[in-house]
Coordinates of N, CA and C in Angstrom, one line a residue:
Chain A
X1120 N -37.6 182.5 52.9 CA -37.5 181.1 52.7 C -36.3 180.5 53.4
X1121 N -36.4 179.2 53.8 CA -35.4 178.5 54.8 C -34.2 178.0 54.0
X1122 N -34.2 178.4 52.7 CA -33.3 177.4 51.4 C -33.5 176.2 51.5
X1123 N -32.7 175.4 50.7 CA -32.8 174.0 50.6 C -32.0 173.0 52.0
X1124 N -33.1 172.4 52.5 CA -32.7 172.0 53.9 C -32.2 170.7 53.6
X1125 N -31.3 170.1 54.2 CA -30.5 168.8 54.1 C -30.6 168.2 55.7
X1126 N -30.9 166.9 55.7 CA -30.4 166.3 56.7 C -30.0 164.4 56.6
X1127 N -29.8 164.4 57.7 CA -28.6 164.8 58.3 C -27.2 165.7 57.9
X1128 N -27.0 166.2 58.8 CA -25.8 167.1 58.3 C -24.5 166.4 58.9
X1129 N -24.5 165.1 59.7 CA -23.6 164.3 59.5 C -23.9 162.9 59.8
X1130 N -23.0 162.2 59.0 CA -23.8 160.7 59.3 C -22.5 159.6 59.1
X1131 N -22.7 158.7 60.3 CA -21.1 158.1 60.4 C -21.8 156.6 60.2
X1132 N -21.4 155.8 59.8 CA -22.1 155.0 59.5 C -20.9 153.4 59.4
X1133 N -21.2 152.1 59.5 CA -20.0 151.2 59.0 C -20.7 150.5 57.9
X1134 N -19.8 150.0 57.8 CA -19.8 148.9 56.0 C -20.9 148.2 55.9
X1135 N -21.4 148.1 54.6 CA -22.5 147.6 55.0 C -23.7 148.1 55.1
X1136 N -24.1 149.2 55.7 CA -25.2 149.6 56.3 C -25.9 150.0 55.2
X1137 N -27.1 151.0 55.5 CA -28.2 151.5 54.4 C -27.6 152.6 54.8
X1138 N -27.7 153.7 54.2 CA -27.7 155.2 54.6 C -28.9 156.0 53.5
X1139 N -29.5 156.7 54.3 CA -30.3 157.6 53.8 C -30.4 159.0 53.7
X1140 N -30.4 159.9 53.0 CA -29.9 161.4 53.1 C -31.4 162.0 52.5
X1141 N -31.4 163.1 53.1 CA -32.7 163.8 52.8 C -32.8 165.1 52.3
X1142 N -33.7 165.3 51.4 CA -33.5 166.9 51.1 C -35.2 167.3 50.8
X1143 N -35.0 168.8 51.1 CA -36.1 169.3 51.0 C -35.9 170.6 50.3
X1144 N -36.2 170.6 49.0 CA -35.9 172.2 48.3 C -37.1 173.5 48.6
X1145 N -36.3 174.1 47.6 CA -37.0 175.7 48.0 C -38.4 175.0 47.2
X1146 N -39.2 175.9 48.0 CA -41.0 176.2 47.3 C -41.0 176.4 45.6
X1147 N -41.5 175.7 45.2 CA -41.6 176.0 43.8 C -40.7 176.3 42.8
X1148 N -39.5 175.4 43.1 CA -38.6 175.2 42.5 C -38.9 173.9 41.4
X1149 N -38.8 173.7 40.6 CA -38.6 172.5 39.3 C -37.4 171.5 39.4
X1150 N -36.1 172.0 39.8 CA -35.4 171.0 39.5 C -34.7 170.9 40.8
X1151 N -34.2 169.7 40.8 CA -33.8 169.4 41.9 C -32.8 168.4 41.7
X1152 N -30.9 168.8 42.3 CA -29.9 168.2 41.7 C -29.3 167.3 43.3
X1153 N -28.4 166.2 43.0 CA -27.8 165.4 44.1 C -26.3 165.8 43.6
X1154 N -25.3 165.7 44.2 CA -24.1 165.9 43.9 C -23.1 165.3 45.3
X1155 N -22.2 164.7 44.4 CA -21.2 164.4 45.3 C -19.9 165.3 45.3
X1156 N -19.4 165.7 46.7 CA -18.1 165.8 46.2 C -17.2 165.5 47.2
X1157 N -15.8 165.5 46.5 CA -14.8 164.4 46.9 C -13.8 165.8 47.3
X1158 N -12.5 165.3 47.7 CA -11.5 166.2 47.1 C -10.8 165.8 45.7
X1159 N -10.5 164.4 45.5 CA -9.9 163.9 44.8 C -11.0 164.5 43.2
X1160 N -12.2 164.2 43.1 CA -13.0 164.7 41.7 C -14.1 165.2 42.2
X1161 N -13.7 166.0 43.1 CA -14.2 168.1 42.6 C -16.1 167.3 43.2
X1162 N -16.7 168.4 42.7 CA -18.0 168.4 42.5 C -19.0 167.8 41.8
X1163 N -19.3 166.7 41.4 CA -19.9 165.7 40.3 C -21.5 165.3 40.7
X1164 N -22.2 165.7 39.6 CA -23.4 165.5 39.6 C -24.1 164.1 39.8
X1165 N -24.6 163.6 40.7 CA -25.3 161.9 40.4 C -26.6 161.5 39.9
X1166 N -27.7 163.1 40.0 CA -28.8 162.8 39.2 C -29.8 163.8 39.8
X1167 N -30.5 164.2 38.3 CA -31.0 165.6 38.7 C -32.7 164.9 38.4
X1168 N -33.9 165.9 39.2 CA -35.2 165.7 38.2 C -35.9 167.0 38.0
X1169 N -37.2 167.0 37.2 CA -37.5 167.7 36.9 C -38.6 167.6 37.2
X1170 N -40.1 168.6 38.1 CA -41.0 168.0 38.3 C -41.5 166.3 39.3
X1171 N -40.5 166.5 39.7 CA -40.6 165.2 40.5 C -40.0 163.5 39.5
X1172 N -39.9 164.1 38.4 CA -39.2 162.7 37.2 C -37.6 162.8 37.4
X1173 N -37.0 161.4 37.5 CA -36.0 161.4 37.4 C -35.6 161.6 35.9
X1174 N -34.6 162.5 35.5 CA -34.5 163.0 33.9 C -33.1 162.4 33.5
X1175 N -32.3 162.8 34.1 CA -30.1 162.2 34.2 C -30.0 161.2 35.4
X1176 N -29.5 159.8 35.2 CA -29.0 159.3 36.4 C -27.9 158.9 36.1
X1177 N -26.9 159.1 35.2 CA -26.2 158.9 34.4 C -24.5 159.0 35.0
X1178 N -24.9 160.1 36.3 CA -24.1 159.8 37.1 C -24.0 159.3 38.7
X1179 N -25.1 158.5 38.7 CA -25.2 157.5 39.7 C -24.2 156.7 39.7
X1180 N -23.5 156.1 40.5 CA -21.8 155.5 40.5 C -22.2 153.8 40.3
X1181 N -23.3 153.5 41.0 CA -23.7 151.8 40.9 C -25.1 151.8 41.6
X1182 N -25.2 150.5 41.4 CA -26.7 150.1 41.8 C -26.7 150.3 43.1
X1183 N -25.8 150.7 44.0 CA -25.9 150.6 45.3 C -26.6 151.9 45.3
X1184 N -26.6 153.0 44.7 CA -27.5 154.3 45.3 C -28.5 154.2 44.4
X1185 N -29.7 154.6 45.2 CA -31.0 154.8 44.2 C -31.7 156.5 44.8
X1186 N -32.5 157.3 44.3 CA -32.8 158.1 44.1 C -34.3 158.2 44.6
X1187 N -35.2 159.2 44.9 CA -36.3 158.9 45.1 C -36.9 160.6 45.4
X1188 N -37.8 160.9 44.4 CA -38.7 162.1 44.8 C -39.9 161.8 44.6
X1189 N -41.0 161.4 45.4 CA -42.3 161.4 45.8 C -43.2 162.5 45.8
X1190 N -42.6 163.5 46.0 CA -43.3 165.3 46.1 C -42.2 165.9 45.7
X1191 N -42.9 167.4 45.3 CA -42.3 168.4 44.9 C -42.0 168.6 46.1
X1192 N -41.5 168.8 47.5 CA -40.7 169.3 48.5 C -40.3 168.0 49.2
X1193 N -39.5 166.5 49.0 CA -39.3 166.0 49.5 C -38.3 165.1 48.4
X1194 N -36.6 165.0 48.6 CA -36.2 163.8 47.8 C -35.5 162.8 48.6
X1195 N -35.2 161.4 48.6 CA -34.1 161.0 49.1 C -33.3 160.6 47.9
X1196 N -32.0 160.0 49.0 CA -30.7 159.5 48.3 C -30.5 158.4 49.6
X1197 N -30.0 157.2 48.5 CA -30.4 156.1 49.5 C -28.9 155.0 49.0
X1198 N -28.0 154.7 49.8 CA -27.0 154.1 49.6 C -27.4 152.6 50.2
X1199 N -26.9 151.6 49.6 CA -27.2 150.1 50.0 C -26.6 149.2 49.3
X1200 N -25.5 148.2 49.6 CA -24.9 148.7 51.2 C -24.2 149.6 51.0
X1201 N -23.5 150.7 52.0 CA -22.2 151.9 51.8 C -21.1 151.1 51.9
X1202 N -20.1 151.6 51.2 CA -18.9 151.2 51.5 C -17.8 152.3 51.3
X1203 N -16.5 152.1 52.7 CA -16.1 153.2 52.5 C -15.4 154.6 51.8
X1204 N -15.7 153.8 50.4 CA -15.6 155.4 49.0 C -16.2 155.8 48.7
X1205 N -17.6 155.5 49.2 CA -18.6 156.4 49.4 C -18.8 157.7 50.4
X1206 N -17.5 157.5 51.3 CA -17.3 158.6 52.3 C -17.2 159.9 51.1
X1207 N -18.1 160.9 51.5 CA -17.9 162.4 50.8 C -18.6 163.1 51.9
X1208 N -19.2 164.3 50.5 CA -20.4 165.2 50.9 C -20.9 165.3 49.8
X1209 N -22.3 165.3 50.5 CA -23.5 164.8 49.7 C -24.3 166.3 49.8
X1210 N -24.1 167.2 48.4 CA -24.9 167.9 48.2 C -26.5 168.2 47.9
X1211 N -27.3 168.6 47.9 CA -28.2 169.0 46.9 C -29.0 170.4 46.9
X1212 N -29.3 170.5 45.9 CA -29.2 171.8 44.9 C -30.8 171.9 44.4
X1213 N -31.3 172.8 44.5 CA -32.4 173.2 43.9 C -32.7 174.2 42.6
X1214 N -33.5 174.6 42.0 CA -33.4 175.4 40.8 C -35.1 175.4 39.8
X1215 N -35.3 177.1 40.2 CA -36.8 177.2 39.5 C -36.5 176.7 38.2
X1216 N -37.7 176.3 37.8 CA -37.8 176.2 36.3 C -37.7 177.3 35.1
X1217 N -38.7 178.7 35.8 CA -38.6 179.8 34.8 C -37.4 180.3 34.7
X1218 N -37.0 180.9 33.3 CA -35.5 181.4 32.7 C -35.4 179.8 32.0
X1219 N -35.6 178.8 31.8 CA -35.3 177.9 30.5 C -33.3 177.5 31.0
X1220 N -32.7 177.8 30.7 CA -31.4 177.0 30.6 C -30.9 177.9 31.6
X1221 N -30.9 179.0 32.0 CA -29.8 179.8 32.3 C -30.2 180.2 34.2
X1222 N -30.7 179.3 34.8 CA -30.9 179.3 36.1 C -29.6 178.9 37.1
X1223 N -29.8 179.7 38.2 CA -29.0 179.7 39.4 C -29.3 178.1 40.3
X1224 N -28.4 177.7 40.3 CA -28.7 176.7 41.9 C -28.4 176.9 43.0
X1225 N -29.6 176.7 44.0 CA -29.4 176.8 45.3 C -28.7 176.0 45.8
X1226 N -27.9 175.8 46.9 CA -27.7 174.7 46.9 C -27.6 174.8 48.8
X1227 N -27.6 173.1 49.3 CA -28.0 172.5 50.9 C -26.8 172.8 51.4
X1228 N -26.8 172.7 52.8 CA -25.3 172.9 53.0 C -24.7 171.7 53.6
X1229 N -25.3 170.2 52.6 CA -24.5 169.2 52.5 C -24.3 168.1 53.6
X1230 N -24.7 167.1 53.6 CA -24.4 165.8 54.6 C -22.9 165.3 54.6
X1231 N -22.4 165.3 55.4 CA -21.1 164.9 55.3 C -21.2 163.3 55.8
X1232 N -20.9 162.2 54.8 CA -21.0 160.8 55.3 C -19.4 160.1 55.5
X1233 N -19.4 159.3 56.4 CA -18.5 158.5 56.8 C -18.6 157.6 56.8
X1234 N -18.0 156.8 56.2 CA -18.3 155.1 56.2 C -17.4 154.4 56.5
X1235 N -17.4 153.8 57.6 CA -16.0 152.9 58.3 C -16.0 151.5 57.9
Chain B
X1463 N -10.5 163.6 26.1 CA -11.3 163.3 27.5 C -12.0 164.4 27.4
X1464 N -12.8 165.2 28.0 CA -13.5 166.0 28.6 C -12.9 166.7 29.9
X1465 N -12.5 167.2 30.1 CA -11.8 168.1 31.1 C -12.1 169.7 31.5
X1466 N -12.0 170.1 32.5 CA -12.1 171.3 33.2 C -11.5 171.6 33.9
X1467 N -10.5 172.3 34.0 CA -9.3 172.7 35.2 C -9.0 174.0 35.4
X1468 N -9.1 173.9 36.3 CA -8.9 175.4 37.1 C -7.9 175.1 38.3
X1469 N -7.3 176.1 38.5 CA -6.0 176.2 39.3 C -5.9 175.3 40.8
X1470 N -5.4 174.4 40.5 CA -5.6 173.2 42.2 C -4.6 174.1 43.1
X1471 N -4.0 174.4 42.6 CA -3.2 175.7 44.1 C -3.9 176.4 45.0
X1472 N -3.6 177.1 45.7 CA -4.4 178.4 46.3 C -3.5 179.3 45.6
X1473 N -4.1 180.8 45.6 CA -3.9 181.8 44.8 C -3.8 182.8 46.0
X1474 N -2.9 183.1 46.5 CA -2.6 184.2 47.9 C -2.4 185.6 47.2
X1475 N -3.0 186.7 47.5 CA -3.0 187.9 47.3 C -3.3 188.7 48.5
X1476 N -2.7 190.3 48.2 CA -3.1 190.7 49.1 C -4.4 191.8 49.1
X1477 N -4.8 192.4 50.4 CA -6.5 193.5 50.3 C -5.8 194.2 49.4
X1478 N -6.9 194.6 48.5 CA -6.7 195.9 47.8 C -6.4 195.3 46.3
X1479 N -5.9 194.2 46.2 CA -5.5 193.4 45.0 C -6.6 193.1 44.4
X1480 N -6.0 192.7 42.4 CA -7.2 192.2 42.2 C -6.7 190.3 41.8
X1481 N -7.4 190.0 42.2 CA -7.7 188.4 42.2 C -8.3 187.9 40.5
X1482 N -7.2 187.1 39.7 CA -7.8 186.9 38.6 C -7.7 184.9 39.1
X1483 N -9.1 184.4 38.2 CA -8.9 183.1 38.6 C -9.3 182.4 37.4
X1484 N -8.8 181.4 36.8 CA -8.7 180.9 35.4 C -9.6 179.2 35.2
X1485 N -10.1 179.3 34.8 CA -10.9 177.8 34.4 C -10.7 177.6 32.7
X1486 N -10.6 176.8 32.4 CA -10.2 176.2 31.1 C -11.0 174.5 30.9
X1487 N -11.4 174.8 29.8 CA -12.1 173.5 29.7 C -11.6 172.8 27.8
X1488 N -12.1 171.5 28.2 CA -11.5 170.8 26.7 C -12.8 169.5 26.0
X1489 N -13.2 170.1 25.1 CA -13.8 168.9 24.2 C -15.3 168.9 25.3
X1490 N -15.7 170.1 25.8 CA -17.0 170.6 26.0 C -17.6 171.5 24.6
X1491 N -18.7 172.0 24.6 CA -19.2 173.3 24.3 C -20.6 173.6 24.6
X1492 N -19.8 174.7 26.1 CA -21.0 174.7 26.9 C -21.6 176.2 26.2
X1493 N -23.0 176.0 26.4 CA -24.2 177.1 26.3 C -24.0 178.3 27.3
X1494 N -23.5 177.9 28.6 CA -23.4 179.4 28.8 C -22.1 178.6 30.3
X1495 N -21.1 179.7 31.3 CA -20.4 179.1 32.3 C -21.2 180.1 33.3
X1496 N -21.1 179.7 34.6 CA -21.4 179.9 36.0 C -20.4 179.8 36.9
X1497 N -20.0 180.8 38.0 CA -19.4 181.2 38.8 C -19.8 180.6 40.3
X1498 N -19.3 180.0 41.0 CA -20.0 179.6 42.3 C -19.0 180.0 43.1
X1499 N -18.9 180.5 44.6 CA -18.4 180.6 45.9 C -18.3 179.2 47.1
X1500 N -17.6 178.7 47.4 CA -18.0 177.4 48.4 C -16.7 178.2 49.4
X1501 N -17.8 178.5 50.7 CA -17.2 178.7 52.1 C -17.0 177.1 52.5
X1502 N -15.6 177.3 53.4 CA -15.7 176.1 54.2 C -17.3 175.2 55.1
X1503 N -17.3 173.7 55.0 CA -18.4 173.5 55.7 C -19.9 174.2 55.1
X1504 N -19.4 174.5 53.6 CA -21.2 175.3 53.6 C -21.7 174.4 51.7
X1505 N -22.4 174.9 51.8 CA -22.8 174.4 49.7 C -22.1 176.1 49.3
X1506 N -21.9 175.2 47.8 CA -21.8 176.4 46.4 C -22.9 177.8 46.7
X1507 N -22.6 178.6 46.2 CA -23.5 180.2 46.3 C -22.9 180.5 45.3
X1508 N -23.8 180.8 44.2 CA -24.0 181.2 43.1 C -23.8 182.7 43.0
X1509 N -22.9 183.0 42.1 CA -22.0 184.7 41.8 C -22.4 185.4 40.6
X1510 N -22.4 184.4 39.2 CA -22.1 185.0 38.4 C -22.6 183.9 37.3
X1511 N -23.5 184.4 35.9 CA -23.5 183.4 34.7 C -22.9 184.5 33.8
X1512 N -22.6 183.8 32.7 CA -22.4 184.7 31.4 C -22.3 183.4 30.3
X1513 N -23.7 184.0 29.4 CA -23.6 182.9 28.0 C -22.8 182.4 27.4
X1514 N -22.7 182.0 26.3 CA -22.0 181.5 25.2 C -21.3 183.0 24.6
X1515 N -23.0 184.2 24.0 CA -22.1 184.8 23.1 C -22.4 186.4 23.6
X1516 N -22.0 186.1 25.0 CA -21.5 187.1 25.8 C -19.9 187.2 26.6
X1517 N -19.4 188.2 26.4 CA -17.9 189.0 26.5 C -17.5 188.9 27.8
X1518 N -18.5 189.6 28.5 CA -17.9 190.0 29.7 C -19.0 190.5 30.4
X1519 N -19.1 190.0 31.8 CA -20.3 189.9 32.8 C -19.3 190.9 33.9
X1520 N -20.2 192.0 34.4 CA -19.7 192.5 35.8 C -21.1 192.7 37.2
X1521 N -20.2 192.8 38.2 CA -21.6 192.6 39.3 C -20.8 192.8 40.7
X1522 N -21.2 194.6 40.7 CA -20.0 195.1 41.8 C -18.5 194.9 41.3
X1523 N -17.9 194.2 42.5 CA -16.6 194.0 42.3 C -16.2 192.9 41.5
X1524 N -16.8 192.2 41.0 CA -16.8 190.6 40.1 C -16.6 191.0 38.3
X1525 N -15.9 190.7 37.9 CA -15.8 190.8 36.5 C -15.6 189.4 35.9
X1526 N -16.6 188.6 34.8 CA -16.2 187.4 34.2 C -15.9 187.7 32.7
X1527 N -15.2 186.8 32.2 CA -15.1 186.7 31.0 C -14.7 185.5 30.1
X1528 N -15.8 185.8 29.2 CA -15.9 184.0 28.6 C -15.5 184.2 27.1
X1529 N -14.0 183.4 27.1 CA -13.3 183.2 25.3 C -13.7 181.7 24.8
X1530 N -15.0 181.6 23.5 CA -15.1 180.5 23.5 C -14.2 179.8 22.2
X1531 N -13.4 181.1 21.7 CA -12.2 180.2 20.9 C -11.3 179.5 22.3
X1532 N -10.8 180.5 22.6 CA -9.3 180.0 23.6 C -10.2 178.9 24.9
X1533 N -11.4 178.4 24.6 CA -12.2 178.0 25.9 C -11.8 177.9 27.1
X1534 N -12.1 179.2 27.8 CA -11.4 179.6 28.9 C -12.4 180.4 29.3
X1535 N -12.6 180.6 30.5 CA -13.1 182.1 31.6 C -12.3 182.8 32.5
X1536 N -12.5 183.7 32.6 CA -11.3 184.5 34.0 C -12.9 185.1 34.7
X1537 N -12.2 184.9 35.8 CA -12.8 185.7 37.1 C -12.5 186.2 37.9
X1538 N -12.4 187.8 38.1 CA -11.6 188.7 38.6 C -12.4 189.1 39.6
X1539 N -11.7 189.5 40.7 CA -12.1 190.2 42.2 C -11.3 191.5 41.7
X1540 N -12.2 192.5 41.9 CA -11.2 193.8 42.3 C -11.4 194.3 43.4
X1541 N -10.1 195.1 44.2 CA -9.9 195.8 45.3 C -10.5 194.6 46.6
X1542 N -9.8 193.3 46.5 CA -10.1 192.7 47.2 C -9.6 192.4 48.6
X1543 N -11.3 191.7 49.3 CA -11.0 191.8 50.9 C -10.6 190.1 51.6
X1544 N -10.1 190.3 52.4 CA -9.9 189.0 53.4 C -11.4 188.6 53.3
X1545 N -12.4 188.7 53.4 CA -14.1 188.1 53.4 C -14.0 187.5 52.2
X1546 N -13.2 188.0 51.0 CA -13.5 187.4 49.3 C -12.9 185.3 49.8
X1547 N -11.8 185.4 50.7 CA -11.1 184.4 51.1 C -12.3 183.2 51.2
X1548 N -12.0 182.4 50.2 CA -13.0 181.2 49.5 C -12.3 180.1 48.8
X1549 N -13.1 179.2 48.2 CA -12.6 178.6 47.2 C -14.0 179.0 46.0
X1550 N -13.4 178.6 45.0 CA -14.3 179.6 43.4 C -14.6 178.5 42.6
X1551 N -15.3 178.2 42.0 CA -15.7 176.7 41.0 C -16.6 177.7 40.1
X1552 N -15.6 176.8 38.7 CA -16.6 177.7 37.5 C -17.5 176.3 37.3
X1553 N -18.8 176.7 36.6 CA -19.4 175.1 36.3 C -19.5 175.4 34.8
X1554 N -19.8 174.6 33.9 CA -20.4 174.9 32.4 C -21.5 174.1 32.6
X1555 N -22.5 175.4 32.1 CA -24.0 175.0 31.7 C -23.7 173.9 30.2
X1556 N -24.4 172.9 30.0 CA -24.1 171.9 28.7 C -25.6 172.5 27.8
X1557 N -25.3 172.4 26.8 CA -26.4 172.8 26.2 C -26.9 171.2 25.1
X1558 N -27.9 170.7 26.3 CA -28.7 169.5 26.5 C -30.4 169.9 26.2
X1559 N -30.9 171.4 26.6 CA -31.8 171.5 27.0 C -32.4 171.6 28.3
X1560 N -31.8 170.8 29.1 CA -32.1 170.9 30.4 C -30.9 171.5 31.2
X1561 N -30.8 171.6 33.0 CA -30.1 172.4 33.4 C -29.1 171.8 34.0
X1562 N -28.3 170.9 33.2 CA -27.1 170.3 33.7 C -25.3 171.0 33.6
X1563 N -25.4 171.2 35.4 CA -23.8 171.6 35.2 C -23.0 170.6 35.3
X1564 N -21.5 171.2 34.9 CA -20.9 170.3 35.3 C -19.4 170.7 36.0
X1565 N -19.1 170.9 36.8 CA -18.0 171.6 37.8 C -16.3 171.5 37.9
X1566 N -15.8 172.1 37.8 CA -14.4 172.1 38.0 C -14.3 172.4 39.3
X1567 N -12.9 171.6 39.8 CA -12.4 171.3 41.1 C -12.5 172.5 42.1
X1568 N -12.0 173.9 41.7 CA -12.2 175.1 42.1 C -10.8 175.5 42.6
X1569 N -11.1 176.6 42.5 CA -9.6 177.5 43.2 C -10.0 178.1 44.4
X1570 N -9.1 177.9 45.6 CA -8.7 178.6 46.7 C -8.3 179.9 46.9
X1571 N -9.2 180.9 47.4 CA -8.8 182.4 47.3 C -8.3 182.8 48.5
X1572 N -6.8 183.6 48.9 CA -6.4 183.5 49.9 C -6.2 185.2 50.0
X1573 N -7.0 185.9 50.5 CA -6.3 187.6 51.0 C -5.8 188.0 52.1
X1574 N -5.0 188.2 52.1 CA -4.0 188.8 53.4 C -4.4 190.3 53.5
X1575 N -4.8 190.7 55.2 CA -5.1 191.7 55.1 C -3.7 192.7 54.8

């Protein structure tokens, strides 16, 4: 298996703009996580689903990002407008459903965004 | 507040050492903690879980251990190599039902050959 594929793996973008990040998890995986991280606050989750339902968005930062899984092998993350404290890296993370609570995350090897 | 902190330093040791690395959390009570690896430029890679009302997890050279009085984990490298040279993030599983972590900043592992 290819793991969980991310793209763009970098994306420079100015103020204002749309930015869109993409992910494609492992085969038959159930959940499927977005995560931001900063240096300043570490690793932070922005919204996971289950089965293609968004379940937590609780850590979505504002209305500017919205979420979107269509199929089980396809999610975005969609910023509008960016601005630039939204510069990070933009993880995501996959994770079977069988084992109930105690599962491993895969995880992408992350979009790095810039926003001037 | 809710907090999780783990050592913002780097932690320099040398090969052959063993590497202890400390996560500490406050006004959680997670169901089970998870150990992750993050190479420069790459995602987290998953090491190590150990439950709630489990002691001590080993796996090769990795030893974890979860006190959920003192709410704390240690994560020990033994006989370690310049390749261990990482940064470490513990996450706590929340016991929600579903599979939400939630991550501390992580510690910098540094081996000198």
């Amino acid at each position: 298996d290819a793991g969980v594929i991310q793209s763009p793996r970098h994306e420079v973008t100015e103020m204002g703009q749309e930015v869109t990040l993409r992910c494609k998890p492992i085969s038959g995986h159930d959940y499927l996580f977005w995560y931001r991280q900063t240096m300043m606050r570490g690793l932070e989750l922005l919204i996971y689903f289950n089965n293609n339902v968004p379940i937590d968005d609780s850590g979505m930062p504002e209305d500017r990002f919205s979420a979107k899984m269509p199929n089980a092998s396809f999610s975005t993350l969609k910023i509008q407008p960016s601005e630039p404290r939204d510069s990070a890296v933009y993880f995501c993370a996959s994770s079977p459903g069988a084992g109930g609570l105690y599962n491993e995350q895969f995880f992408g090897p992350g979009t790095r965004l810039t926003v001037l | 507040s809710q907090k999780i902190e783990q050592n913002s330093e780097a932690l320099n040791i040398q090969e052959g050492k063993t590497a202890t690395l400390t996560c500490n959390y406050t006004n959680y009570s997670p169901a089970y903690l998870q150990w992750y690896r993050q190479d420069p430029g790459r995602g987290p890679v998953f090491l190590l879980l150990i439950r709630e009302n489990e002691k001590e997890k080993r796996k090769e050279r990795l030893k974890v251990t979860f006190d959920t009085t003192l709410k704390q984990s240690l994560f020990h490298i033994t006989a370690s190599q310049p390749a261990d040279s990482a940064t470490y993030l513990c996450a706590l599983g929340l016991n929600t039902g579903f599979q939400k972590l939630v991550f501390g900043t992580g510690t910098r592992l540094l081996v000198s050959p």
